[in-house]
Amino acid sequence: MAVGTATACAPSQGAVAPSSAAAAPASAGVGTSTGTMGAPGIGDPDFPSDGNGGYDVRHYDLRLSYDPSSRKLAGSATIEAKAAQDLTSFDLDLHGLTVSRVAVDGAAASFSRSQDELVIEPAQRIRNGDGFAVTVDYSGVPEPMHDTANLGRYGFIATPDGAFVTCEPNGAKTWFPSNDHPADKATYDFRITVPEGLTAIANGEMAGTPQTTAGKTTFVWREKHPMASYLATMTTGKFQVRTGTSAKGLPIYAAVADSFRGSLDTLFTQTGKITDYWSTVFGPYPFSSTGGVIDDYAAGYALENQTKPIYGGFSPEPAIIAHELAHQWFGDSLSIGRWRDLWLNEGFATYAEWLWAEHTGQGTADSAFRRYYENAADPMWAYPPGAARADDLFSAAVYNRGAMTLHALRREIGDQKFFPLIRAWADAHRYGNVSTREFIALAERVSGKDLKGLFDAWLFQPKRPAPVM
Ligand code: ARG
Ligand code: ZN
C-alpha cells in the first residue's frame, strides 16, 4: 500500500475496460501438454507461461547461501514431485541465474534455458504416477521482477545488508527453480547461510538454533503446511527479533530491520492479538506459528508471506496487520487456482479490515460499504472484480469492490448465515485451491438462497450494482 492510506497493498486506480462478464470454470489445475513433454505453463489463461504442466510438486528442499556484499546467491534445490503424465521432458520456472547441474533421481539430466523456462530432459522417461526428485544447482546475482504495469518490483530484491523477498504473483522463480503458480502448493525446507551477524527469515518454524562456523550462520526453517510459491521468502539482513506466544498459545516470530527497532514490540503484540481474534471469526488458525517482518526496503506494499507477513519499509497500522493476517486463511491456507479469482484473496482481506474496524469500534463495515457505494464515479464500477486482469491485477476494484461483494452478501443472507459460511469456506478448503464458482455454490448451500444474480452483479458486471436493501 501507499503508506498511510486505508488499504493494505497498492491497489491502482487503473484504466478500465470491461472484462469478460462470464464466470469461467474452476481452478487451473495441471496444464495440458503435448505427448510426453510437460507443458511450459500450468494452464492459467491470463498467465500462460506461469507454472508448468505434467507434474505436481510435493516438497521443495532449498539450500541457499547469500552474500550481500557480492549479491551472489548460491543454491541447490531438490524438488520432489509426482508425474501427472509420462514425461520425457518437463519445465521448471527460473528467472536469470546460472544452472550448473541438474539431476533427476540422482542421474545427471540434460537441460536448456528459454526465457524463464528451465527445460529438463531426464536420462530416463518418467512414468505417469511415479514420484521423482529433481536437483538443480545454480548461482548468480538474482534479478527481481520489474513490472511497469502495476506490480512494481518484486521477487528477490537485494538490500544493503541482505534481501527483501516478496514474490506475488510470480517472483519465486527469481531465487529458486519452481512450479511458480499457486495451483501447485507444496511443503518447504529451507537451509539458508548468511554472513555471521545477519538473520535469515523464511516461512514456518525454525528447526534448531542457527549454527555458526567460519563466519557464516545457517538458519534452518520448515514450512510443513502446503504453501503457494509466491508466499515463500528468504528475507535476510540485520534484524531485531522477538519471539514468544500469543494469549491463545500460538508461537509468534516478529523481526524488524534496525531502523524500525521502535516498532518491534507493537508488531509482536498486535500480530498475536489479531491472529487470535481472527481464529474466533474465521476458525482455527491454519499454521503452526504467526509473525511479521518489517524490512527497510520501501516496497510500498505488504505481502502475506505464509506465517510471516512482510511490511516493506513502513510500520503497519493495525488495519494492515489485520489484512495480512486475514490472508493466512484467505490466500495462504485457501489458495486460488488462477489469478483471475484474486478477489477471493484481496476482497476477503479488505473485508477483514472493515471487520477489524467494526471490532475495535472504529466504524462499521456498513459505513465503509456505503462510503464506496456513494461514489458513482469510482473507476471500480467499470472493473468487474470477479475477473482480475493480468495488466491491472492488484486493482482497487479487486480489493474494495471485492470486499463490497462480501458485504452485499452479508446483508442478503444475514449475520446468522454469513459468519458460519465464512468459517465453512475456510474449513472445507483448508490447504487447498479454490475458485469463485465453489464459493458461490457454498454460499447458496449455506443460505438456501439463489445468489447468482447478486454475485453476477457484484463480480462480473462492468457497472455499479443496484442499491442493496
Ligand atoms: N497481496 C499483497 C497484499 O494484499 C499485495 C501484493 C502486491 N504485489 C506486488 N507485486 N505489487 O497485501
Ligand atoms: Zn492483500
Coordinates of C-alpha atoms and ligand atoms in Angstrom, one line a residue:
M1 CA 0.0 0.0 0.0
A2 CA 0.9 3.6 -0.2
V3 CA 1.8 4.1 3.5
G4 CA -0.8 5.9 5.4
T5 CA -3.8 5.1 3.1
A6 CA -6.6 2.8 4.0
T7 CA -5.9 -0.5 2.2
A8 CA -3.0 -2.8 2.5
C9 CA -1.4 -3.2 -0.8
A10 CA -1.1 -0.7 -3.6
P11 CA -4.3 -1.1 -5.5
S12 CA -4.1 1.0 -8.6
Q13 CA -6.9 3.1 -10.0
G14 CA -6.0 1.6 -13.4
A15 CA -7.7 2.4 -16.6
V16 CA -10.6 0.3 -17.1
A17 CA -12.0 -1.9 -19.9
P18 CA -14.8 -4.3 -19.2
S19 CA -13.5 -7.9 -19.0
S20 CA -15.5 -11.0 -19.8
A21 CA -18.7 -11.0 -17.8
A22 CA -18.9 -14.8 -17.7
A23 CA -17.9 -16.8 -14.7
A24 CA -15.3 -19.1 -16.1
P25 CA -14.6 -22.7 -14.9
A26 CA -12.8 -23.7 -11.8
S27 CA -9.1 -23.8 -10.9
A28 CA -6.4 -24.2 -13.5
G29 CA -5.0 -27.5 -12.3
V30 CA -2.3 -29.1 -14.3
G31 CA -2.0 -27.7 -17.8
T32 CA -2.4 -29.7 -20.9
S33 CA 0.6 -30.9 -22.7
T34 CA 1.7 -32.4 -26.0
G35 CA 2.8 -36.0 -25.9
T36 CA 5.3 -36.7 -23.2
M37 CA 6.6 -33.1 -22.9
G38 CA 5.3 -31.3 -19.8
A39 CA 3.6 -28.1 -20.8
P40 CA 5.6 -24.8 -20.2
G41 CA 2.5 -23.3 -18.4
I42 CA 0.2 -24.7 -15.8
G43 CA -2.9 -23.6 -17.7
D44 CA -3.7 -20.2 -16.2
P45 CA -5.3 -18.4 -19.2
D46 CA -4.1 -15.0 -18.0
F47 CA -0.6 -16.0 -17.1
P48 CA 0.1 -18.7 -19.8
S49 CA 3.8 -19.3 -19.1
D50 CA 3.5 -19.3 -15.3
G51 CA 3.9 -22.7 -13.6
N52 CA 4.3 -25.9 -15.7
G53 CA 2.3 -28.9 -16.6
G54 CA 2.9 -32.7 -16.3
Y55 CA 3.7 -33.0 -12.6
D56 CA 2.7 -31.9 -9.2
V57 CA 5.3 -30.8 -6.7
R58 CA 5.1 -32.3 -3.2
H59 CA 8.1 -30.7 -1.5
Y60 CA 10.9 -28.2 -2.0
D61 CA 14.2 -28.7 -0.2
L62 CA 16.1 -25.4 -0.7
R63 CA 19.8 -25.0 0.3
L64 CA 20.7 -21.4 -0.2
S65 CA 23.7 -19.2 0.6
Y66 CA 23.6 -15.4 0.2
D67 CA 26.4 -12.9 0.4
P68 CA 25.1 -9.3 0.5
S69 CA 28.4 -7.8 -0.4
S70 CA 28.7 -9.6 -3.8
R71 CA 24.9 -10.0 -4.0
K72 CA 25.6 -13.6 -5.1
L73 CA 23.1 -16.3 -4.3
A74 CA 24.2 -20.0 -4.5
G75 CA 21.5 -22.6 -4.4
S76 CA 20.8 -26.3 -4.6
A77 CA 17.1 -27.0 -4.9
T78 CA 15.7 -30.5 -4.6
I79 CA 12.1 -30.8 -5.8
E80 CA 10.1 -33.8 -5.0
A81 CA 7.2 -34.3 -7.5
K82 CA 4.7 -36.8 -8.9
A83 CA 4.3 -37.2 -12.6
A84 CA 0.8 -36.5 -13.9
Q85 CA 1.7 -38.0 -17.3
D86 CA 4.6 -39.8 -18.9
L87 CA 7.5 -37.3 -19.1
T88 CA 10.4 -37.3 -21.5
S89 CA 10.9 -33.6 -20.6
F90 CA 9.4 -31.1 -18.2
D91 CA 10.0 -27.4 -17.2
L92 CA 10.7 -25.5 -14.0
D93 CA 10.4 -21.7 -13.8
L94 CA 13.6 -19.9 -13.3
H95 CA 14.5 -16.3 -14.0
G96 CA 18.1 -15.5 -14.7
L97 CA 20.8 -17.2 -12.6
T98 CA 23.2 -19.8 -13.9
V99 CA 22.4 -23.5 -13.7
S100 CA 25.5 -25.7 -13.3
R101 CA 23.9 -29.2 -12.9
V102 CA 20.5 -30.9 -13.0
A103 CA 19.9 -34.4 -11.7
V104 CA 16.7 -36.5 -11.8
D105 CA 16.6 -39.3 -9.2
G106 CA 20.3 -38.9 -8.8
A107 CA 21.2 -39.3 -12.5
A108 CA 22.5 -36.3 -14.5
A109 CA 19.9 -34.8 -16.8
S110 CA 20.3 -32.5 -19.8
F111 CA 18.8 -29.1 -19.6
S112 CA 18.3 -25.9 -21.6
R113 CA 17.1 -22.4 -20.9
S114 CA 14.4 -20.5 -22.8
Q115 CA 13.3 -17.2 -21.3
D116 CA 12.1 -18.1 -17.8
E117 CA 11.7 -21.8 -18.5
L118 CA 14.3 -24.3 -17.4
V119 CA 13.7 -27.3 -19.7
I120 CA 14.8 -30.6 -18.2
E121 CA 15.3 -33.9 -20.1
P122 CA 15.8 -36.8 -17.7
A123 CA 18.0 -39.7 -18.8
Q124 CA 15.0 -42.0 -18.4
R125 CA 11.4 -41.3 -19.2
I126 CA 9.4 -40.7 -16.0
R127 CA 6.2 -42.7 -15.9
N128 CA 2.8 -41.2 -15.2
G129 CA 2.1 -41.5 -11.5
D130 CA 5.7 -42.0 -10.4
G131 CA 7.3 -39.9 -7.8
F132 CA 10.7 -38.3 -8.8
A133 CA 13.2 -35.9 -7.3
V134 CA 15.0 -33.3 -9.4
T135 CA 18.0 -31.4 -8.0
V136 CA 19.1 -28.1 -9.6
D137 CA 22.4 -26.5 -8.6
Y138 CA 22.6 -22.8 -9.5
S139 CA 24.1 -19.5 -8.7
G140 CA 24.3 -15.9 -9.7
V141 CA 23.0 -12.4 -8.8
P142 CA 19.2 -12.6 -8.6
E143 CA 17.3 -10.1 -10.6
P144 CA 13.9 -9.1 -9.3
M145 CA 10.9 -8.8 -11.5
H146 CA 10.1 -5.3 -12.5
D147 CA 6.6 -4.7 -13.8
T148 CA 5.8 -1.5 -15.5
A149 CA 2.1 -2.0 -15.3
N150 CA 1.2 -2.1 -11.6
L151 CA 3.1 -4.8 -9.8
G152 CA 6.2 -2.7 -9.1
R153 CA 9.3 -4.5 -8.1
Y154 CA 9.0 -8.0 -6.6
G155 CA 10.9 -11.2 -6.2
F156 CA 14.4 -11.3 -4.7
I157 CA 15.3 -7.7 -4.1
A158 CA 18.8 -7.0 -2.7
T159 CA 19.1 -4.6 0.1
P160 CA 22.4 -3.1 1.5
D161 CA 22.6 -5.8 4.3
G162 CA 20.6 -8.7 2.7
A163 CA 17.5 -9.2 0.7
F164 CA 13.8 -8.4 0.8
V165 CA 11.9 -11.3 -0.8
T166 CA 8.3 -10.9 -1.8
C167 CA 7.1 -12.9 -4.7
E168 CA 3.5 -12.3 -5.6
P169 CA 2.4 -13.1 -8.3
N170 CA 5.3 -14.9 -10.0
G171 CA 8.7 -13.9 -8.4
A172 CA 9.7 -17.2 -6.7
K173 CA 11.5 -18.0 -9.9
T174 CA 13.9 -15.2 -9.2
W175 CA 15.5 -17.2 -6.4
F176 CA 14.6 -20.9 -6.8
P177 CA 13.5 -23.2 -9.7
S178 CA 9.8 -23.8 -9.1
N179 CA 6.4 -24.6 -10.4
D180 CA 5.7 -20.9 -9.9
H181 CA 1.9 -20.8 -9.7
P182 CA -0.4 -21.1 -6.7
A183 CA -2.3 -24.0 -8.3
D184 CA 0.7 -26.3 -7.2
K185 CA 1.2 -26.0 -3.5
A186 CA 3.9 -27.9 -1.7
T187 CA 5.8 -28.1 1.7
Y188 CA 9.2 -26.5 2.1
D189 CA 12.5 -27.0 3.9
F190 CA 15.0 -24.0 3.9
R191 CA 18.6 -24.1 4.9
I192 CA 19.9 -20.6 4.5
T193 CA 23.5 -19.5 5.1
V194 CA 24.4 -15.8 5.6
P195 CA 27.4 -13.9 7.0
E196 CA 27.6 -14.1 10.8
G197 CA 25.6 -11.3 12.4
L198 CA 22.8 -11.4 9.9
T199 CA 19.4 -13.2 10.3
A200 CA 17.7 -15.3 7.6
I201 CA 14.0 -15.5 7.8
A202 CA 11.8 -18.0 6.0
N203 CA 8.4 -19.5 6.4
G204 CA 7.2 -21.8 9.1
E205 CA 9.3 -22.5 12.2
M206 CA 13.0 -22.7 12.8
A207 CA 14.4 -26.2 13.3
G208 CA 17.0 -25.9 16.0
T209 CA 19.3 -23.0 16.8
P210 CA 21.3 -21.3 14.0
Q211 CA 24.8 -22.8 13.6
T212 CA 27.8 -20.6 13.0
T213 CA 31.1 -21.8 11.6
A214 CA 33.9 -19.9 9.9
G215 CA 32.0 -16.6 9.9
K216 CA 28.8 -17.9 8.4
T217 CA 25.5 -18.7 10.1
T218 CA 23.0 -21.3 8.8
F219 CA 19.3 -21.0 9.6
V220 CA 17.0 -23.9 9.1
W221 CA 13.3 -23.3 8.6
R222 CA 10.5 -25.7 7.8
E223 CA 7.0 -25.0 6.5
K224 CA 5.2 -28.2 6.9
H225 CA 1.8 -27.0 5.6
P226 CA 1.3 -26.7 1.8
M227 CA 2.3 -23.3 0.5
A228 CA 2.0 -21.4 -2.8
S229 CA 5.4 -20.5 -4.3
Y230 CA 4.7 -16.7 -4.1
L231 CA 4.4 -16.9 -0.3
A232 CA 7.9 -18.3 0.1
T233 CA 10.6 -16.0 1.4
M234 CA 14.2 -15.9 2.4
T235 CA 14.4 -12.4 3.7
T236 CA 17.8 -11.6 5.2
G237 CA 19.6 -8.8 6.8
K238 CA 20.3 -7.2 10.2
F239 CA 17.1 -7.7 12.2
Q240 CA 15.9 -7.3 15.8
V241 CA 13.9 -10.4 16.7
R242 CA 11.3 -11.1 19.3
T243 CA 9.7 -14.5 19.9
G244 CA 7.0 -15.7 22.3
T245 CA 3.4 -16.8 22.2
S246 CA 0.0 -15.2 21.8
A247 CA -2.6 -15.3 24.6
K248 CA -4.0 -18.4 22.9
G249 CA -0.6 -20.1 22.9
L250 CA 0.4 -19.7 19.3
P251 CA 4.2 -19.1 18.7
I252 CA 5.0 -15.6 17.3
Y253 CA 8.1 -14.6 15.4
A254 CA 8.5 -10.9 14.9
A255 CA 11.5 -9.3 13.2
V256 CA 12.3 -5.7 12.3
A257 CA 15.2 -4.0 10.5
D258 CA 17.3 -2.0 12.8
S259 CA 15.8 1.3 11.7
F260 CA 12.4 0.0 12.8
R261 CA 13.5 -1.2 16.2
G262 CA 10.9 1.1 17.9
S263 CA 8.2 -0.9 16.1
L264 CA 9.2 -4.4 17.2
D265 CA 7.1 -4.7 20.4
T266 CA 4.0 -3.2 18.7
L267 CA 4.4 -5.6 15.7
F268 CA 4.8 -8.6 18.1
T269 CA 1.8 -7.7 20.3
Q270 CA -0.6 -6.7 17.5
T271 CA 0.3 -9.8 15.5
G272 CA -0.5 -12.1 18.4
K273 CA -3.8 -10.3 19.3
I274 CA -5.1 -10.1 15.7
T275 CA -4.2 -13.7 14.9
D276 CA -6.0 -14.8 18.0
Y277 CA -9.0 -12.7 17.1
W278 CA -9.3 -13.9 13.5
S279 CA -9.3 -17.5 14.8
T280 CA -12.5 -16.7 16.6
V281 CA -14.0 -15.3 13.4
F282 CA -12.6 -17.4 10.6
G283 CA -12.0 -20.7 12.5
P284 CA -8.8 -22.3 13.7
Y285 CA -5.5 -20.7 12.6
P286 CA -4.2 -22.9 9.8
F287 CA -0.5 -22.8 10.5
S288 CA 1.9 -23.6 13.4
S289 CA 3.1 -20.1 14.1
T290 CA 2.3 -16.5 13.3
G291 CA 4.5 -13.5 12.9
G292 CA 5.6 -10.4 10.9
V293 CA 8.7 -8.8 9.4
I294 CA 9.4 -5.1 8.8
D295 CA 12.3 -4.6 6.4
D296 CA 13.7 -1.3 5.5
Y297 CA 13.2 -1.7 1.8
A298 CA 10.5 0.8 0.8
A299 CA 8.4 -1.6 -1.4
G300 CA 5.2 0.4 -0.9
Y301 CA 3.3 -2.7 -0.1
A302 CA 3.0 -5.6 2.3
L303 CA 2.8 -9.2 1.4
E304 CA 1.1 -12.1 3.3
N305 CA 4.1 -14.4 3.3
Q306 CA 2.9 -17.6 4.9
T307 CA 3.2 -17.5 8.7
K308 CA 5.1 -14.1 8.5
P309 CA 3.6 -11.2 6.5
I310 CA 6.3 -8.7 5.5
Y311 CA 5.9 -4.9 5.5
G312 CA 8.0 -3.1 3.0
G313 CA 9.6 -0.1 4.7
F314 CA 6.8 1.0 7.0
S315 CA 5.4 0.4 10.4
P316 CA 2.0 -1.1 9.7
E317 CA -1.2 0.2 11.2
P318 CA -3.3 -2.5 12.9
A319 CA -5.7 -2.4 9.9
I320 CA -2.8 -3.5 7.6
I321 CA -1.7 -6.2 10.0
A322 CA -5.4 -7.4 10.1
H323 CA -5.4 -7.5 6.3
E324 CA -2.2 -9.6 6.0
L325 CA -3.2 -11.9 8.8
A326 CA -6.6 -12.5 7.3
H327 CA -4.8 -13.6 4.2
Q328 CA -3.3 -16.5 6.3
W329 CA -6.8 -18.0 5.9
F330 CA -7.8 -16.5 2.6
G331 CA -4.9 -16.6 0.1
D332 CA -2.5 -18.8 2.1
S333 CA -4.4 -21.7 3.5
L334 CA -7.0 -21.4 0.7
S335 CA -5.2 -20.5 -2.5
I336 CA -6.6 -19.5 -5.8
G337 CA -6.2 -21.8 -8.8
R338 CA -5.8 -19.0 -11.2
W339 CA -5.1 -15.3 -10.8
R340 CA -8.4 -14.1 -12.2
D341 CA -10.0 -15.2 -8.9
L342 CA -7.8 -12.9 -6.9
W343 CA -10.8 -11.2 -5.2
L344 CA -11.1 -14.4 -3.1
N345 CA -7.8 -13.2 -1.5
E346 CA -8.0 -9.4 -1.7
G347 CA -11.7 -8.9 -1.3
F348 CA -11.7 -11.1 1.8
A349 CA -8.6 -9.4 3.3
T350 CA -10.0 -6.0 2.7
Y351 CA -13.3 -7.0 4.2
A352 CA -11.3 -8.2 7.2
E353 CA -10.0 -4.6 7.6
W354 CA -13.7 -3.5 7.8
L355 CA -14.4 -6.3 10.3
W356 CA -11.4 -5.2 12.4
A357 CA -12.7 -1.6 12.4
E358 CA -16.0 -2.9 13.5
H359 CA -14.5 -5.0 16.2
T360 CA -12.4 -2.1 17.6
G361 CA -15.2 0.5 17.5
Q362 CA -13.8 2.5 14.5
G363 CA -16.8 2.3 12.3
T364 CA -19.0 -0.4 10.9
A365 CA -18.4 -2.4 7.7
D366 CA -21.7 -1.0 6.6
S367 CA -20.4 2.6 6.8
A368 CA -17.3 1.6 4.8
F369 CA -19.5 -0.1 2.2
R370 CA -21.8 3.0 1.9
R371 CA -18.8 5.3 1.5
Y372 CA -17.6 3.4 -1.5
Y373 CA -21.1 2.9 -2.9
E374 CA -22.0 6.6 -2.8
N375 CA -19.1 7.4 -5.2
A376 CA -20.8 6.7 -8.5
A377 CA -17.8 7.9 -10.4
D378 CA -15.3 5.4 -8.8
P379 CA -13.5 3.6 -11.7
M380 CA -14.0 0.3 -9.9
W381 CA -17.6 0.2 -11.2
A382 CA -16.1 -0.4 -14.7
Y383 CA -13.8 -3.2 -13.5
P384 CA -15.6 -6.4 -12.5
P385 CA -13.5 -7.8 -9.7
G386 CA -14.5 -11.4 -10.4
A387 CA -12.2 -11.3 -13.4
A388 CA -9.0 -9.8 -12.1
R389 CA -6.9 -8.6 -15.1
A390 CA -3.3 -9.6 -15.7
D391 CA -2.5 -6.0 -16.8
D392 CA -4.1 -4.5 -13.6
L393 CA -4.0 -7.4 -11.2
F394 CA -4.0 -5.6 -7.8
S395 CA -6.6 -3.1 -8.9
A396 CA -8.5 -1.2 -6.2
A397 CA -11.6 -2.8 -7.7
V398 CA -10.4 -6.3 -6.7
Y399 CA -9.8 -5.1 -3.1
N400 CA -12.7 -2.7 -2.5
R401 CA -15.4 -3.9 -4.8
G402 CA -14.4 -7.5 -3.7
A403 CA -15.0 -6.5 -0.1
M404 CA -18.3 -4.9 -1.1
T405 CA -19.3 -8.1 -2.7
L406 CA -18.9 -9.9 0.7
H407 CA -20.8 -7.1 2.5
A408 CA -23.7 -7.3 -0.1
L409 CA -23.8 -11.0 0.6
R410 CA -23.8 -10.5 4.3
R411 CA -26.8 -8.1 4.0
E412 CA -28.6 -10.5 1.8
I413 CA -28.2 -13.7 3.9
G414 CA -27.7 -12.1 7.4
D415 CA -25.0 -12.5 10.0
Q416 CA -26.5 -15.8 11.2
K417 CA -25.6 -17.4 7.8
F418 CA -22.7 -15.1 6.7
F419 CA -20.2 -15.9 9.5
P420 CA -20.9 -19.7 9.5
L421 CA -20.4 -19.5 5.7
I422 CA -17.0 -17.9 6.0
R423 CA -15.9 -20.4 8.6
A424 CA -17.2 -23.3 6.5
W425 CA -15.4 -21.9 3.5
A426 CA -12.1 -21.8 5.4
D427 CA -12.7 -25.2 6.8
A428 CA -13.8 -27.0 3.7
H429 CA -10.8 -26.0 1.6
R430 CA -8.1 -25.8 4.2
Y431 CA -4.6 -26.0 2.5
G432 CA -6.3 -26.4 -0.9
N433 CA -7.1 -24.5 -4.0
V434 CA -10.4 -22.7 -4.5
S435 CA -12.5 -21.0 -7.2
T436 CA -15.2 -18.3 -7.3
R437 CA -17.6 -20.9 -8.6
E438 CA -17.0 -23.0 -5.4
F439 CA -17.6 -20.0 -3.2
I440 CA -20.9 -19.2 -4.8
A441 CA -22.0 -22.8 -4.6
L442 CA -21.2 -22.9 -0.9
A443 CA -22.9 -19.6 -0.2
E444 CA -26.1 -20.9 -1.9
R445 CA -25.9 -24.2 0.0
V446 CA -25.4 -22.5 3.4
S447 CA -28.0 -19.8 2.9
G448 CA -30.5 -21.9 0.9
K449 CA -30.9 -18.9 -1.4
D450 CA -30.3 -18.4 -5.2
L451 CA -27.4 -15.9 -5.2
K452 CA -26.5 -16.0 -8.8
G453 CA -27.9 -12.5 -9.5
L454 CA -26.1 -11.0 -6.6
F455 CA -22.7 -12.4 -7.5
D456 CA -23.2 -11.7 -11.1
A457 CA -23.9 -8.0 -10.4
W458 CA -21.1 -7.6 -7.9
L459 CA -18.4 -9.7 -9.5
F460 CA -19.0 -9.8 -13.2
Q461 CA -20.8 -6.7 -14.5
P462 CA -18.8 -3.6 -15.6
K463 CA -21.2 -1.3 -13.8
R464 CA -22.4 -0.3 -10.3
P465 CA -24.9 -2.8 -9.0
A466 CA -28.4 -1.7 -7.9
P467 CA -28.5 -0.5 -4.3
V468 CA -28.6 -3.2 -1.6
M469 CA -31.6 -3.0 0.7
Ligands
ARG1 N1 -1.1 -9.4 -1.7 C1 -0.5 -8.2 -1.2 C2 -1.4 -7.6 -0.2 O1 -2.6 -7.6 -0.4 C3 -0.1 -7.2 -2.3 C4 1.0 -7.7 -3.2 C5 1.4 -6.7 -4.2 N2 2.4 -7.2 -5.1 C6 3.1 -6.6 -5.9 N3 3.9 -7.2 -6.7 N4 2.9 -5.3 -6.0 O2 -1.0 -7.2 0.8
ZN2 ZN -4.0 -8.3 0.4

